[in-house]
Amino acid sequence: MNSIQTARRLVERLVGVGTTDAVLSPGSRSGPLALALHAADAQGLLRLHVRVDEREAGFLALGLATIQRRTVPVVTTSGTAVANLHPAMLEALHTGVPVLAITADRPARLRGTGANQTTDQRDFFRGVPFLIDVDQLTPGRGPRHLNLELDEPLVDVIEWRFVADDRLDVPEKATADVAVVDRLAGTVVMAGDGAGATARELAEAVGWPLLAEPTSGARGGSHAITTYRALLRRPDLTDRIERVVSFGHATLSRPVTALLARDDIEIVHVGDQSTFPIPAGANVTFADAVRVDGSADPAWLEAWRSADASAVSAIEAELDGTTAYDVARTVDAAVPGGGLLVVGPSNPIRDLDLLGSAPDAARTVVGNRGLAGIDGMLSTAIGSALAGSFTRAIAYVGDLTFLHGSNGLLIGPGEPRPDLTIVVVNDDGGSIFATLEQGADDYADAFERVYATPTGADLAAVCAGFRIAHRQIAPGDLATVLAEPPDGIEVIEVPVGRAGRRTLEARLMDVAES
Ligand SMILES: Cc1ncc(C[n+]2csc(CCOP(=O)(O)OP(=O)(O)O)c2C)c(N)n1
Ligand SMILES: [Mg+2]
């Protein structure tokens, strides 16, 4: 097969594995793939998204694939372009998102020579299945890497015709291993990232408290305990925990890690070691599913609920409307049922975890929690928003996360754009470190320069450079601004102070506990 035939075959195969969106970065070696994808887009076989920056292209594909759960290819040329996909491929590997890196390569005979833009691209992303032939592509979970050696000619004036393959389905995993939980007392359901609705359904069916991270897909309904992170520091509740039924991949807070590290209680984790945050001891059972018969004593749930209600009001009484916590609460309230919230790492997701409501109607919350990088969040958000039909799409990120991924705003004029409001809580630096051990007075000398890393960057100017709409507003105006109907991509910058973060966090924890 020559390069043009390979490109045609690739489109046919992609359609066969269910692909509806493809991301492409420019280059000469990848030219046949670019022409084929352009033709496929024109013929309505799939939707093409072009991005100059491969790192952002990778995260755009990640956002699309996170929502669609179908293979989303990202196509690059050879050389350093390939390496720029690495952050998104790593994140996809750790969350099982089906991003397909398709990298154009020189013919094998040029490998190891000084030929232009030629390096060894084989097996580039450790742990990611490596393919060298279009027909090896099947529907599947998790990322893959298809490296295509393309020889000249790299262009041809042809009429592109595709005979799409029949749709192949993702093989279902046969569920075998069901853990039966028959003692119901003292049990909490922990729902980490990607846990899914099953966790909520179980908690509601049996009557257990539900401790659900924002990206669990389970945070909602009457059993969700909003301030669980604070309540997990209360011995009167934790001493009575006898069992945890855990779903998803919990990474957000140390009290949860401490709970899952306890060896004096029984832990049933739906999943395996790869989604369990500490090396599992003998008291941990891994399973594919859980079965529970019966209902728990309502007094147990009531103890958590009433502690939660007091903690919520105690925290509310401490907030004056101008803090990052207030911004998080306002963002949370602005995402309706059927809406999308893409939340950045660091404090934005932790503040939502502490204060985010538990609405009845389902929302989609995405957070790249596989490796919790501050990179690629804007492209992840744009990809996620483009992937589904949401009643409203909002991204919520810190200033460093925004600036790190600001090339995600580099989008050509003809490219598909979502309606997406990007709220940036700007405290000029990384405020999370102030709440960790690094933030103690002992390290005050070094703290600003090597942890907080304030930039003084002008976000309005950054956005202007990309011709993206930007407004800077006060926290108190955010609710009104977010109630406006969105029109394309807009950045809403909300400046807040960073100075008092450590003491405020400590005070909120204290009042919530007492
Ligand atoms: C790619 C990457 N580099 C570094 C880090 C370490 N890190 C975690 S949070 C953070 C600061 C984030 O600052 P910002 O987005 O402003 O959020 P804030 O802490 O102020 O809420 C950094 C550098 C990371 N998670 N990912
Ligand atoms: Mg910040």
Tab-separated table of N, CA and C in Angstrom, residues 15-164:
chain	number	residue	atom	x	y	z
A	15	VAL	N	-13.759	4.924	10.911
A	15	VAL	CA	-15.226	4.930	10.904
A	15	VAL	C	-15.724	3.584	11.438
A	16	GLY	N	-15.026	2.526	11.085
A	16	GLY	CA	-15.412	1.184	11.551
A	16	GLY	C	-15.316	1.033	13.064
A	17	VAL	N	-14.355	1.698	13.682
A	17	VAL	CA	-14.245	1.572	15.140
A	17	VAL	C	-15.073	2.633	15.868
A	18	GLY	N	-15.881	3.384	15.106
A	18	GLY	CA	-16.848	4.273	15.741
A	18	GLY	C	-16.397	5.715	15.914
A	19	THR	N	-15.276	6.063	15.323
A	19	THR	CA	-14.764	7.430	15.465
A	19	THR	C	-15.692	8.440	14.802
A	20	THR	N	-15.973	9.528	15.519
A	20	THR	CA	-16.767	10.607	14.934
A	20	THR	C	-16.000	11.924	14.876
A	21	ASP	N	-14.910	12.014	15.633
A	21	ASP	CA	-14.108	13.240	15.677
A	21	ASP	C	-12.634	12.871	15.578
A	22	ALA	N	-11.873	13.672	14.805
A	22	ALA	CA	-10.439	13.441	14.698
A	22	ALA	C	-9.718	14.766	14.864
A	23	VAL	N	-8.551	14.700	15.496
A	23	VAL	CA	-7.746	15.903	15.717
A	23	VAL	C	-6.471	15.772	14.882
A	24	LEU	N	-6.045	16.870	14.307
A	24	LEU	CA	-4.891	16.851	13.398
A	24	LEU	C	-3.995	18.046	13.655
A	25	SER	N	-2.685	17.784	13.675
A	25	SER	CA	-1.718	18.884	13.681
A	25	SER	C	-0.968	18.843	12.362
A	26	PRO	N	-0.518	20.010	11.887
A	26	PRO	CA	0.024	20.077	10.534
A	26	PRO	C	1.445	19.509	10.403
A	27	GLY	N	1.789	19.104	9.196
A	27	GLY	CA	3.124	18.598	8.909
A	27	GLY	C	3.140	18.023	7.510
A	28	SER	N	4.332	17.774	7.015
A	28	SER	CA	4.458	17.269	5.650
A	28	SER	C	4.367	15.743	5.611
A	29	ARG	N	5.090	15.080	6.539
A	29	ARG	CA	5.100	13.610	6.523
A	29	ARG	C	3.695	13.064	6.755
A	30	SER	N	2.922	13.761	7.568
A	30	SER	CA	1.560	13.309	7.850
A	30	SER	C	0.582	13.774	6.766
A	31	GLY	N	1.116	14.377	5.710
A	31	GLY	CA	0.271	14.969	4.670
A	31	GLY	C	-0.815	14.065	4.109
A	32	PRO	N	-0.522	12.810	3.773
A	32	PRO	CA	-1.584	11.947	3.233
A	32	PRO	C	-2.742	11.788	4.212
A	33	LEU	N	-2.403	11.697	5.515
A	33	LEU	CA	-3.442	11.528	6.535
A	33	LEU	C	-4.269	12.807	6.627
A	34	ALA	N	-3.591	13.953	6.508
A	34	ALA	CA	-4.290	15.241	6.572
A	34	ALA	C	-5.279	15.368	5.415
A	35	LEU	N	-4.830	15.012	4.223
A	35	LEU	CA	-5.717	15.134	3.052
A	35	LEU	C	-6.912	14.186	3.174
A	36	ALA	N	-6.635	12.985	3.660
A	36	ALA	CA	-7.729	12.016	3.798
A	36	ALA	C	-8.738	12.472	4.853
A	37	LEU	N	-8.239	12.988	5.975
A	37	LEU	CA	-9.148	13.438	7.032
A	37	LEU	C	-9.938	14.663	6.587
A	38	HIS	N	-9.289	15.523	5.835
A	38	HIS	CA	-9.987	16.699	5.313
A	38	HIS	C	-11.132	16.264	4.399
A	39	ALA	N	-10.851	15.279	3.545
A	39	ALA	CA	-11.899	14.777	2.641
A	39	ALA	C	-13.011	14.094	3.436
A	40	ALA	N	-12.630	13.332	4.466
A	40	ALA	CA	-13.642	12.635	5.274
A	40	ALA	C	-14.540	13.641	5.996
A	41	ASP	N	-13.947	14.730	6.459
A	41	ASP	CA	-14.723	15.796	7.106
A	41	ASP	C	-15.687	16.421	6.092
A	42	ALA	N	-15.176	16.713	4.904
A	42	ALA	CA	-16.011	17.340	3.870
A	42	ALA	C	-17.166	16.423	3.484
A	43	GLN	N	-16.931	15.108	3.535
A	43	GLN	CA	-17.983	14.158	3.153
A	43	GLN	C	-18.880	13.778	4.329
A	44	GLY	N	-18.653	14.394	5.480
A	44	GLY	CA	-19.519	14.151	6.638
A	44	GLY	C	-19.279	12.817	7.328
A	45	LEU	N	-18.132	12.181	7.054
A	45	LEU	CA	-17.850	10.894	7.708
A	45	LEU	C	-17.381	11.098	9.140
A	46	LEU	N	-16.714	12.194	9.389
A	46	LEU	CA	-16.296	12.545	10.748
A	46	LEU	C	-16.038	14.042	10.794
A	47	ARG	N	-15.858	14.553	12.021
A	47	ARG	CA	-15.606	15.986	12.189
A	47	ARG	C	-14.120	16.161	12.505
A	48	LEU	N	-13.481	17.056	11.783
A	48	LEU	CA	-12.037	17.268	11.949
A	48	LEU	C	-11.782	18.532	12.763
A	49	HIS	N	-10.775	18.458	13.651
A	49	HIS	CA	-10.344	19.615	14.447
A	49	HIS	C	-8.850	19.790	14.214
A	50	VAL	N	-8.426	20.960	13.811
A	50	VAL	CA	-7.002	21.187	13.532
A	50	VAL	C	-6.408	22.083	14.619
A	51	ARG	N	-5.265	21.674	15.155
A	51	ARG	CA	-4.553	22.461	16.167
A	51	ARG	C	-3.066	22.503	15.818
A	52	VAL	N	-2.464	23.657	15.951
A	52	VAL	CA	-1.045	23.811	15.638
A	52	VAL	C	-0.169	23.118	16.686
A	53	ASP	N	-0.571	23.193	17.940
A	53	ASP	CA	0.260	22.708	19.045
A	53	ASP	C	-0.157	21.271	19.381
A	54	GLU	N	0.770	20.346	19.186
A	54	GLU	CA	0.427	18.925	19.385
A	54	GLU	C	0.088	18.600	20.829
A	55	ARG	N	0.707	19.312	21.779
A	55	ARG	CA	0.358	19.017	23.170
A	55	ARG	C	-1.125	19.330	23.399
A	56	GLU	N	-1.568	20.451	22.848
A	56	GLU	CA	-2.972	20.825	22.992
A	56	GLU	C	-3.868	19.907	22.158
A	57	ALA	N	-3.386	19.519	20.986
A	57	ALA	CA	-4.148	18.583	20.145
A	57	ALA	C	-4.405	17.286	20.915
A	58	GLY	N	-3.378	16.812	21.624
A	58	GLY	CA	-3.528	15.589	22.418
A	58	GLY	C	-4.604	15.746	23.481
A	59	PHE	N	-4.589	16.869	24.169
A	59	PHE	CA	-5.589	17.078	25.221
A	59	PHE	C	-6.982	17.342	24.649
A	60	LEU	N	-7.035	17.934	23.466
A	60	LEU	CA	-8.348	18.097	22.825
A	60	LEU	C	-8.951	16.717	22.547
A	61	ALA	N	-8.116	15.817	22.007
A	61	ALA	CA	-8.574	14.447	21.755
A	61	ALA	C	-8.969	13.772	23.070
A	62	LEU	N	-8.202	14.040	24.111
A	62	LEU	CA	-8.518	13.453	25.423
A	62	LEU	C	-9.893	13.919	25.914
A	63	GLY	N	-10.162	15.214	25.781
A	63	GLY	CA	-11.463	15.747	26.211
A	63	GLY	C	-12.599	15.123	25.411
A	64	LEU	N	-12.413	15.049	24.104
A	64	LEU	CA	-13.441	14.438	23.249
A	64	LEU	C	-13.684	12.987	23.661
A	65	ALA	N	-12.591	12.249	23.841
A	65	ALA	CA	-12.714	10.811	24.122
A	65	ALA	C	-13.222	10.545	25.532
A	66	THR	N	-12.941	11.449	26.451
A	66	THR	CA	-13.431	11.288	27.824
A	66	THR	C	-14.954	11.272	27.844
A	67	ILE	N	-15.552	12.145	27.029
A	67	ILE	CA	-17.014	12.200	26.987
A	67	ILE	C	-17.575	11.102	26.093
A	68	GLN	N	-16.965	10.923	24.919
A	68	GLN	CA	-17.555	10.010	23.934
A	68	GLN	C	-17.306	8.542	24.239
A	69	ARG	N	-16.189	8.265	24.925
A	69	ARG	CA	-15.805	6.868	25.182
A	69	ARG	C	-15.678	6.089	23.875
A	70	ARG	N	-15.339	6.804	22.799
A	70	ARG	CA	-15.032	6.160	21.514
A	70	ARG	C	-13.625	6.583	21.129
A	71	THR	N	-13.007	5.841	20.246
A	71	THR	CA	-11.648	6.168	19.820
A	71	THR	C	-11.597	7.553	19.181
A	72	VAL	N	-10.737	8.417	19.709
A	72	VAL	CA	-10.509	9.723	19.086
A	72	VAL	C	-9.037	9.794	18.672
A	73	PRO	N	-8.780	9.832	17.351
A	73	PRO	CA	-7.401	9.894	16.889
A	73	PRO	C	-6.845	11.316	16.948
A	74	VAL	N	-5.554	11.404	17.219
A	74	VAL	CA	-4.842	12.672	17.092
A	74	VAL	C	-3.616	12.391	16.222
A	75	VAL	N	-3.549	13.102	15.114
A	75	VAL	CA	-2.566	12.794	14.071
A	75	VAL	C	-1.465	13.839	14.061
A	76	THR	N	-0.215	13.376	14.097
A	76	THR	CA	0.905	14.317	14.046
A	76	THR	C	1.917	13.887	12.992
A	77	THR	N	2.810	14.808	12.696
A	77	THR	CA	3.946	14.498	11.841
A	77	THR	C	5.041	13.833	12.677
A	78	SER	N	6.216	13.659	12.099
A	78	SER	CA	7.286	12.928	12.796
A	78	SER	C	8.120	13.864	13.673
A	79	GLY	N	8.983	13.269	14.502
A	79	GLY	CA	9.940	14.045	15.296
A	79	GLY	C	9.376	14.523	16.620
A	80	THR	N	9.717	15.743	17.014
A	80	THR	CA	9.304	16.240	18.333
A	80	THR	C	7.789	16.343	18.446
A	81	ALA	N	7.102	16.435	17.322
A	81	ALA	CA	5.632	16.484	17.349
A	81	ALA	C	5.086	15.305	18.153
A	82	VAL	N	5.699	14.142	17.983
A	82	VAL	CA	5.243	12.923	18.660
A	82	VAL	C	5.362	13.090	20.180
A	83	ALA	N	6.508	13.632	20.598
A	83	ALA	CA	6.765	13.772	22.037
A	83	ALA	C	5.770	14.728	22.689
A	84	ASN	N	5.269	15.667	21.919
A	84	ASN	CA	4.308	16.617	22.482
A	84	ASN	C	2.970	15.977	22.837
A	85	LEU	N	2.742	14.759	22.347
A	85	LEU	CA	1.503	14.054	22.722
A	85	LEU	C	1.622	13.363	24.083
A	86	HIS	N	2.840	13.321	24.607
A	86	HIS	CA	3.075	12.452	25.756
A	86	HIS	C	2.205	12.767	26.992
A	87	PRO	N	2.058	14.055	27.371
A	87	PRO	CA	1.225	14.304	28.570
A	87	PRO	C	-0.199	13.760	28.424
A	88	ALA	N	-0.817	14.005	27.281
A	88	ALA	CA	-2.198	13.530	27.109
A	88	ALA	C	-2.247	11.999	27.053
A	89	MET	N	-1.236	11.384	26.438
A	89	MET	CA	-1.228	9.920	26.368
A	89	MET	C	-1.055	9.312	27.763
A	90	LEU	N	-0.235	9.947	28.584
A	90	LEU	CA	-0.054	9.452	29.955
A	90	LEU	C	-1.358	9.551	30.737
A	91	GLU	N	-2.014	10.693	30.613
A	91	GLU	CA	-3.296	10.867	31.313
A	91	GLU	C	-4.301	9.815	30.823
A	92	ALA	N	-4.328	9.602	29.512
A	92	ALA	CA	-5.260	8.615	28.944
A	92	ALA	C	-4.938	7.214	29.458
A	93	LEU	N	-3.648	6.934	29.609
A	93	LEU	CA	-3.241	5.618	30.097
A	93	LEU	C	-3.737	5.390	31.523
A	94	HIS	N	-3.683	6.440	32.323
A	94	HIS	CA	-4.049	6.286	33.734
A	94	HIS	C	-5.546	6.344	33.979
A	95	THR	N	-6.311	6.744	32.962
A	95	THR	CA	-7.768	6.776	33.150
A	95	THR	C	-8.489	5.862	32.169
A	96	GLY	N	-7.734	5.225	31.264
A	96	GLY	CA	-8.373	4.311	30.319
A	96	GLY	C	-9.196	5.007	29.254
A	97	VAL	N	-8.807	6.217	28.874
A	97	VAL	CA	-9.550	6.957	27.854
A	97	VAL	C	-8.989	6.605	26.462
A	98	PRO	N	-9.876	6.316	25.489
A	98	PRO	CA	-9.397	5.792	24.198
A	98	PRO	C	-8.878	6.847	23.209
A	99	VAL	N	-7.760	7.467	23.550
A	99	VAL	CA	-7.092	8.373	22.612
A	99	VAL	C	-6.157	7.529	21.743
A	100	LEU	N	-6.199	7.774	20.443
A	100	LEU	CA	-5.341	7.040	19.520
A	100	LEU	C	-4.325	8.014	18.925
A	101	ALA	N	-3.062	7.870	19.317
A	101	ALA	CA	-2.011	8.695	18.715
A	101	ALA	C	-1.656	8.080	17.363
A	102	ILE	N	-1.783	8.860	16.320
A	102	ILE	CA	-1.363	8.378	14.996
A	102	ILE	C	-0.204	9.261	14.561
A	103	THR	N	0.980	8.669	14.517
A	103	THR	CA	2.164	9.476	14.245
A	103	THR	C	2.759	9.060	12.912
A	104	ALA	N	2.952	10.038	12.038
A	104	ALA	CA	3.582	9.754	10.754
A	104	ALA	C	5.081	9.576	10.991
A	105	ASP	N	5.647	8.593	10.325
A	105	ASP	CA	7.071	8.296	10.510
A	105	ASP	C	7.738	8.240	9.143
A	106	ARG	N	9.050	8.343	9.161
A	106	ARG	CA	9.818	8.099	7.931
A	106	ARG	C	9.870	6.586	7.698
A	107	PRO	N	10.162	6.170	6.478
A	107	PRO	CA	10.347	4.740	6.237
A	107	PRO	C	11.493	4.187	7.106
A	108	ALA	N	11.402	2.917	7.480
A	108	ALA	CA	12.351	2.310	8.415
A	108	ALA	C	13.804	2.459	7.969
A	109	ARG	N	14.040	2.472	6.665
A	109	ARG	CA	15.427	2.525	6.202
A	109	ARG	C	16.142	3.813	6.618
A	110	LEU	N	15.363	4.836	6.969
A	110	LEU	CA	15.977	6.116	7.344
A	110	LEU	C	16.237	6.230	8.846
A	111	ARG	N	15.680	5.267	9.601
A	111	ARG	CA	15.860	5.311	11.048
A	111	ARG	C	17.338	5.111	11.374
A	112	GLY	N	17.852	5.874	12.307
A	112	GLY	CA	19.257	5.732	12.680
A	112	GLY	C	20.193	6.478	11.741
A	113	THR	N	19.653	7.161	10.760
A	113	THR	CA	20.480	8.007	9.891
A	113	THR	C	20.215	9.462	10.290
A	114	GLY	N	20.910	10.354	9.661
A	114	GLY	CA	20.720	11.769	9.977
A	114	GLY	C	19.603	12.405	9.180
A	115	ALA	N	18.694	11.611	8.645
A	115	ALA	CA	17.604	12.167	7.832
A	115	ALA	C	16.802	13.180	8.644
A	116	ASN	N	16.328	14.183	7.949
A	116	ASN	CA	15.596	15.265	8.608
A	116	ASN	C	14.402	14.761	9.419
A	117	GLN	N	14.230	15.309	10.614
A	117	GLN	CA	13.044	15.071	11.456
A	117	GLN	C	12.786	13.578	11.663
A	118	THR	N	13.856	12.814	11.859
A	118	THR	CA	13.737	11.359	11.977
A	118	THR	C	14.293	10.906	13.321
A	119	THR	N	13.461	10.228	14.082
A	119	THR	CA	13.914	9.660	15.352
A	119	THR	C	13.233	8.304	15.509
A	120	ASP	N	13.518	7.609	16.597
A	120	ASP	CA	12.882	6.305	16.785
A	120	ASP	C	11.533	6.498	17.481
A	121	GLN	N	10.472	6.346	16.730
A	121	GLN	CA	9.127	6.590	17.261
A	121	GLN	C	8.442	5.305	17.722
A	122	ARG	N	9.188	4.180	17.638
A	122	ARG	CA	8.553	2.901	17.978
A	122	ARG	C	8.336	2.789	19.477
A	123	ASP	N	7.182	2.270	19.848
A	123	ASP	CA	6.923	1.995	21.261
A	123	ASP	C	7.241	3.213	22.124
A	124	PHE	N	6.794	4.342	21.665
A	124	PHE	CA	7.225	5.620	22.234
A	124	PHE	C	6.610	5.867	23.610
A	125	PHE	N	5.350	5.471	23.772
A	125	PHE	CA	4.624	5.774	25.019
A	125	PHE	C	4.563	4.498	25.851
A	126	ARG	N	5.446	4.384	26.810
A	126	ARG	CA	5.552	3.127	27.557
A	126	ARG	C	4.204	2.740	28.183
A	127	GLY	N	3.815	1.497	27.992
A	127	GLY	CA	2.555	1.015	28.557
A	127	GLY	C	1.375	1.143	27.601
A	128	VAL	N	1.560	1.900	26.517
A	128	VAL	CA	0.483	2.099	25.547
A	128	VAL	C	0.662	1.093	24.405
A	129	PRO	N	-0.367	0.294	24.088
A	129	PRO	CA	-0.238	-0.673	22.997
A	129	PRO	C	0.212	0.002	21.697
A	130	PHE	N	1.180	-0.633	21.025
A	130	PHE	CA	1.821	-0.034	19.851
A	130	PHE	C	1.411	-0.786	18.589
A	131	LEU	N	0.915	-0.069	17.605
A	131	LEU	CA	0.460	-0.671	16.355
A	131	LEU	C	1.253	-0.076	15.186
A	132	ILE	N	1.439	-0.885	14.135
A	132	ILE	CA	2.160	-0.357	12.973
A	132	ILE	C	1.349	-0.488	11.696
A	133	ASP	N	0.129	-1.017	11.836
A	133	ASP	CA	-0.662	-1.250	10.641
A	133	ASP	C	-2.108	-0.832	10.912
A	134	VAL	N	-2.690	-0.145	9.953
A	134	VAL	CA	-4.054	0.369	10.111
A	134	VAL	C	-5.034	-0.744	10.482
A	135	ASP	N	-4.852	-1.918	9.903
A	135	ASP	CA	-5.816	-2.991	10.141
A	135	ASP	C	-5.686	-3.634	11.528
A	136	GLN	N	-4.657	-3.247	12.267
A	136	GLN	CA	-4.567	-3.729	13.660
A	136	GLN	C	-5.521	-2.972	14.578
A	137	LEU	N	-6.125	-1.940	14.036
A	137	LEU	CA	-6.971	-1.081	14.852
A	137	LEU	C	-8.343	-1.715	15.085
A	138	THR	N	-8.671	-1.908	16.370
A	138	THR	CA	-9.988	-2.435	16.739
A	138	THR	C	-10.571	-1.494	17.783
A	139	PRO	N	-11.888	-1.562	18.036
A	139	PRO	CA	-12.421	-0.701	19.095
A	139	PRO	C	-11.850	-1.171	20.422
A	140	GLY	N	-11.620	-0.275	21.311
A	140	GLY	CA	-11.069	-0.727	22.586
A	140	GLY	C	-11.077	0.360	23.623
A	141	ARG	N	-10.667	-0.026	24.816
A	141	ARG	CA	-10.536	0.935	25.904
A	141	ARG	C	-9.079	1.356	26.004
A	142	GLY	N	-8.856	2.517	26.540
A	142	GLY	CA	-7.498	2.975	26.785
A	142	GLY	C	-6.823	3.473	25.520
A	143	PRO	N	-5.686	4.135	25.679
A	143	PRO	CA	-4.991	4.723	24.534
A	143	PRO	C	-4.251	3.681	23.700
A	144	ARG	N	-4.025	4.005	22.457
A	144	ARG	CA	-3.168	3.207	21.586
A	144	ARG	C	-2.274	4.139	20.768
A	145	HIS	N	-1.204	3.583	20.227
A	145	HIS	CA	-0.301	4.369	19.383
A	145	HIS	C	-0.119	3.638	18.059
A	146	LEU	N	-0.523	4.303	16.988
A	146	LEU	CA	-0.362	3.749	15.641
A	146	LEU	C	0.696	4.579	14.928
A	147	ASN	N	1.839	3.972	14.653
A	147	ASN	CA	2.948	4.673	13.993
A	147	ASN	C	2.991	4.232	12.537
A	148	LEU	N	2.759	5.151	11.633
A	148	LEU	CA	2.664	4.788	10.222
A	148	LEU	C	3.881	5.293	9.448
A	149	GLU	N	4.636	4.349	8.885
A	149	GLU	CA	5.774	4.739	8.050
A	149	GLU	C	5.234	5.133	6.682
A	150	LEU	N	5.434	6.363	6.332
A	150	LEU	CA	4.867	6.867	5.086
A	150	LEU	C	5.995	7.293	4.148
A	151	ASP	N	5.994	6.681	2.973
A	151	ASP	CA	7.023	6.991	1.974
A	151	ASP	C	6.435	7.953	0.944
A	152	GLU	N	7.323	8.631	0.237
A	152	GLU	CA	6.839	9.527	-0.811
A	152	GLU	C	6.278	8.705	-1.976
A	153	PRO	N	5.346	9.192	-2.723
A	153	PRO	CA	4.761	10.540	-2.694
A	153	PRO	C	3.802	10.735	-1.512
A	154	LEU	N	3.806	11.952	-0.966
A	154	LEU	CA	2.987	12.270	0.193
A	154	LEU	C	1.723	13.043	-0.193
A	155	VAL	N	1.614	13.379	-1.458
A	155	VAL	CA	0.369	14.019	-1.929
A	155	VAL	C	-0.001	13.420	-3.275
A	156	ASP	N	-1.254	13.558	-3.611
A	156	ASP	CA	-1.705	13.137	-4.937
A	156	ASP	C	-3.033	13.851	-5.207
A	157	VAL	N	-3.236	14.207	-6.452
A	157	VAL	CA	-4.511	14.850	-6.783
A	157	VAL	C	-5.496	13.741	-7.122
A	158	ILE	N	-6.306	13.371	-6.142
A	158	ILE	CA	-7.257	12.284	-6.389
A	158	ILE	C	-8.623	12.682	-5.865
A	159	GLU	N	-9.627	11.929	-6.277
A	159	GLU	CA	-10.939	12.100	-5.669
A	159	GLU	C	-11.019	11.060	-4.553
A	160	TRP	N	-11.153	11.535	-3.313
A	160	TRP	CA	-11.149	10.597	-2.183
A	160	TRP	C	-12.470	9.836	-2.126
A	161	ARG	N	-12.384	8.534	-2.111
A	161	ARG	CA	-13.588	7.693	-1.950
A	161	ARG	C	-13.332	6.733	-0.806
A	162	PHE	N	-14.283	6.658	0.097
A	162	PHE	CA	-14.109	5.771	1.249
A	162	PHE	C	-15.212	4.725	1.258
A	163	VAL	N	-14.821	3.509	1.505
A	163	VAL	CA	-15.822	2.465	1.731
A	163	VAL	C	-15.674	2.073	3.208
A	164	ALA	N	-16.501	2.721	4.024
A	164	ALA	CA	-16.297	2.563	5.470
A	164	ALA	C	-16.524	1.129	5.912
